Amino acid sequence: VQLQASGGGLVQAGGSLRLSCAASGSIFAINAMGWYRQAPGKQRELVAHITSGGSTDYSDSVKDRFTISRDNAKNAVYLQMNSLKPEDTAVYYCAVDYVDYSGYSYRGYSGGQGTLVTVSS
């Protein structure tokens, strides 16, 4: 299973970016999806999470600025990031809870490269 994240880049503080992530491979069903980020010298942080039913949850640091959404037909998850701050600078990774065709369940799978977001002050 591959998770291809894209949409990162360099943006000024106050700007916006939209990240996308598509999952491909031996996937029977995807349950929850989420976005993590890791800044230099810091631990990976879960910033947004969306269930199969569309319920969302956000870390306090991004609440009211970021919006997570998904397209089940495309096995894709998105992260709309508004009012970006320099402290949002990080590599962003997507992760999924999925079931493969053998019936095995995987939680928090994040195989694949992230996408770098850099916010200048």
Tab-separated table of N, CA, C and O in Angstrom, residues 19 33-49 57-63 65-66 68 79 81 84-95 108 110 115:
chain	number	residue	atom	x	y	z
A	19	LEU	N	-3.334	20.210	1.092
A	19	LEU	CA	-2.604	18.964	0.932
A	19	LEU	C	-3.554	17.863	0.471
A	19	LEU	O	-4.729	17.842	0.849
A	33	MET	N	-8.848	8.096	8.548
A	33	MET	CA	-7.722	8.690	7.840
A	33	MET	C	-7.252	9.884	8.651
A	33	MET	O	-8.050	10.486	9.381
A	34	GLY	N	-5.985	10.224	8.497
A	34	GLY	CA	-5.490	11.340	9.283
A	34	GLY	C	-4.243	11.963	8.691
A	34	GLY	O	-3.650	11.427	7.753
A	35	TRP	N	-3.905	13.098	9.253
A	35	TRP	CA	-2.688	13.798	8.870
A	35	TRP	C	-1.822	13.993	10.118
A	35	TRP	O	-2.298	14.438	11.162
A	36	TYR	N	-0.551	13.655	9.979
A	36	TYR	CA	0.451	13.904	10.997
A	36	TYR	C	1.428	14.944	10.459
A	36	TYR	O	1.500	15.180	9.258
A	37	ARG	N	2.196	15.528	11.359
A	37	ARG	CA	3.292	16.367	10.919
A	37	ARG	C	4.484	16.172	11.865
A	37	ARG	O	4.320	15.802	13.021
A	38	GLN	N	5.654	16.409	11.318
A	38	GLN	CA	6.864	16.319	12.125
A	38	GLN	C	7.783	17.476	11.776
A	38	GLN	O	8.245	17.585	10.636
A	39	ALA	N	8.006	18.323	12.753
A	39	ALA	CA	8.912	19.450	12.585
A	39	ALA	C	10.315	19.021	13.002
A	39	ALA	O	10.470	18.075	13.779
A	40	PRO	N	11.341	19.698	12.509
A	40	PRO	CA	12.714	19.333	12.868
A	40	PRO	C	12.913	19.330	14.373
A	40	PRO	O	12.559	20.291	15.061
A	41	GLY	N	13.446	18.223	14.874
A	41	GLY	CA	13.744	18.126	16.289
A	41	GLY	C	12.546	17.889	17.177
A	41	GLY	O	12.670	17.882	18.400
A	42	LYS	N	11.376	17.662	16.570
A	42	LYS	CA	10.168	17.450	17.368
A	42	LYS	C	9.555	16.100	17.041
A	42	LYS	O	9.830	15.496	16.005
A	43	GLN	N	8.699	15.630	17.947
A	43	GLN	CA	8.016	14.362	17.723
A	43	GLN	C	6.887	14.527	16.718
A	43	GLN	O	6.357	15.623	16.521
A	44	ARG	N	6.522	13.418	16.092
A	44	ARG	CA	5.406	13.440	15.160
A	44	ARG	C	4.133	13.767	15.918
A	44	ARG	O	3.884	13.249	17.005
A	45	GLU	N	3.305	14.612	15.325
A	45	GLU	CA	2.078	15.101	15.953
A	45	GLU	C	0.886	14.817	15.047
A	45	GLU	O	0.918	15.110	13.848
A	46	LEU	N	-0.177	14.254	15.618
A	46	LEU	CA	-1.413	14.065	14.868
A	46	LEU	C	-2.150	15.390	14.837
A	46	LEU	O	-2.488	15.933	15.891
A	47	VAL	N	-2.404	15.935	13.650
A	47	VAL	CA	-3.056	17.241	13.566
A	47	VAL	C	-4.530	17.152	13.213
A	47	VAL	O	-5.303	18.020	13.606
A	48	ALA	N	-4.920	16.127	12.465
A	48	ALA	CA	-6.324	16.020	12.067
A	48	ALA	C	-6.660	14.573	11.780
A	48	ALA	O	-5.816	13.801	11.318
A	49	HIS	N	-7.914	14.223	12.031
A	49	HIS	CA	-8.368	12.842	11.926
A	49	HIS	C	-9.810	12.853	11.434
A	49	HIS	O	-10.602	13.720	11.829
A	57	ASP	N	-11.656	15.435	13.978
A	57	ASP	CA	-11.035	15.856	15.229
A	57	ASP	C	-9.721	16.538	14.878
A	57	ASP	O	-9.067	16.137	13.901
A	58	TYR	N	-9.354	17.546	15.654
A	58	TYR	CA	-8.160	18.329	15.359
A	58	TYR	C	-7.348	18.557	16.623
A	58	TYR	O	-7.892	18.620	17.727
A	59	SER	N	-6.055	18.726	16.449
A	59	SER	CA	-5.234	19.136	17.579
A	59	SER	C	-5.554	20.593	17.894
A	59	SER	O	-6.002	21.348	17.018
A	60	ASP	N	-5.349	20.978	19.120
A	60	ASP	CA	-5.640	22.354	19.517
A	60	ASP	C	-4.845	23.363	18.700
A	60	ASP	O	-5.302	24.476	18.466
A	61	SER	N	-3.659	22.971	18.276
A	61	SER	CA	-2.779	23.904	17.571
A	61	SER	C	-3.283	24.284	16.183
A	61	SER	O	-2.865	25.302	15.621
A	62	VAL	N	-4.187	23.484	15.617
A	62	VAL	CA	-4.670	23.765	14.256
A	62	VAL	C	-6.178	23.957	14.195
A	62	VAL	O	-6.717	24.286	13.120
A	63	LYS	N	-6.853	23.749	15.305
A	63	LYS	CA	-8.314	23.869	15.314
A	63	LYS	C	-8.731	25.249	14.830
A	63	LYS	O	-8.115	26.257	15.177
A	65	ARG	N	-8.365	26.466	12.000
A	65	ARG	CA	-7.550	26.919	10.861
A	65	ARG	C	-7.440	25.842	9.785
A	65	ARG	O	-7.370	26.166	8.597
A	66	PHE	N	-7.426	24.585	10.186
A	66	PHE	CA	-7.280	23.470	9.252
A	66	PHE	C	-8.605	22.719	9.128
A	66	PHE	O	-9.371	22.633	10.096
A	68	ILE	N	-10.002	18.952	7.558
A	68	ILE	CA	-9.739	17.675	6.922
A	68	ILE	C	-11.006	17.197	6.228
A	68	ILE	O	-12.121	17.408	6.713
A	79	LEU	N	-6.251	18.081	3.330
A	79	LEU	CA	-6.095	18.970	4.473
A	79	LEU	C	-6.000	20.396	3.956
A	79	LEU	O	-5.004	20.764	3.327
A	81	MET	N	-5.403	24.048	4.765
A	81	MET	CA	-4.699	24.764	5.824
A	81	MET	C	-4.781	26.257	5.555
A	81	MET	O	-4.267	26.736	4.530
A	84	LEU	N	-1.916	30.128	7.949
A	84	LEU	CA	-0.711	29.388	8.319
A	84	LEU	C	0.251	30.234	9.135
A	84	LEU	O	0.362	31.458	8.928
A	85	LYS	N	0.925	29.576	10.057
A	85	LYS	CA	1.886	30.218	10.941
A	85	LYS	C	3.254	29.566	10.758
A	85	LYS	O	3.339	28.405	10.351
A	86	PRO	N	4.322	30.281	11.092
A	86	PRO	CA	5.661	29.669	10.979
A	86	PRO	C	5.776	28.360	11.757
A	86	PRO	O	6.488	27.446	11.313
A	87	GLU	N	5.065	28.236	12.862
A	87	GLU	CA	5.148	27.012	13.646
A	87	GLU	C	4.431	25.831	12.985
A	87	GLU	O	4.488	24.709	13.492
A	88	ASP	N	3.741	26.078	11.872
A	88	ASP	CA	3.150	24.982	11.108
A	88	ASP	C	4.169	24.328	10.179
A	88	ASP	O	3.874	23.318	9.539
A	89	THR	N	5.355	24.899	10.096
A	89	THR	CA	6.397	24.342	9.245
A	89	THR	C	6.751	22.934	9.692
A	89	THR	O	7.096	22.708	10.856
A	90	ALA	N	6.651	21.987	8.770
A	90	ALA	CA	6.891	20.577	9.097
A	90	ALA	C	6.734	19.743	7.835
A	90	ALA	O	6.255	20.237	6.811
A	91	VAL	N	7.123	18.486	7.937
A	91	VAL	CA	6.770	17.509	6.914
A	91	VAL	C	5.441	16.901	7.328
A	91	VAL	O	5.293	16.445	8.467
A	92	TYR	N	4.500	16.900	6.414
A	92	TYR	CA	3.160	16.400	6.692
A	92	TYR	C	2.992	15.020	6.037
A	92	TYR	O	3.319	14.838	4.862
A	93	TYR	N	2.481	14.085	6.825
A	93	TYR	CA	2.254	12.714	6.375
A	93	TYR	C	0.784	12.370	6.545
A	93	TYR	O	0.141	12.800	7.498
A	94	CYS	N	0.280	11.570	5.644
A	94	CYS	CA	-1.061	11.050	5.868
A	94	CYS	C	-0.953	9.615	6.392
A	94	CYS	O	0.071	8.951	6.208
A	95	ALA	N	-1.995	9.169	7.034
A	95	ALA	CA	-2.039	7.824	7.598
A	95	ALA	C	-3.458	7.292	7.493
A	95	ALA	O	-4.424	8.066	7.492
A	108	GLY	N	-3.122	3.225	11.552
A	108	GLY	CA	-2.109	4.256	11.501
A	108	GLY	C	-1.008	4.009	10.491
A	108	GLY	O	0.114	4.462	10.671
A	110	SER	N	1.291	4.603	7.543
A	110	SER	CA	1.716	5.850	6.898
A	110	SER	C	2.841	5.612	5.908
A	110	SER	O	3.762	6.419	5.818
A	115	THR	N	4.966	15.427	2.659
A	115	THR	CA	5.122	16.625	1.846
A	115	THR	C	5.533	17.785	2.763
A	115	THR	O	4.956	17.958	3.840
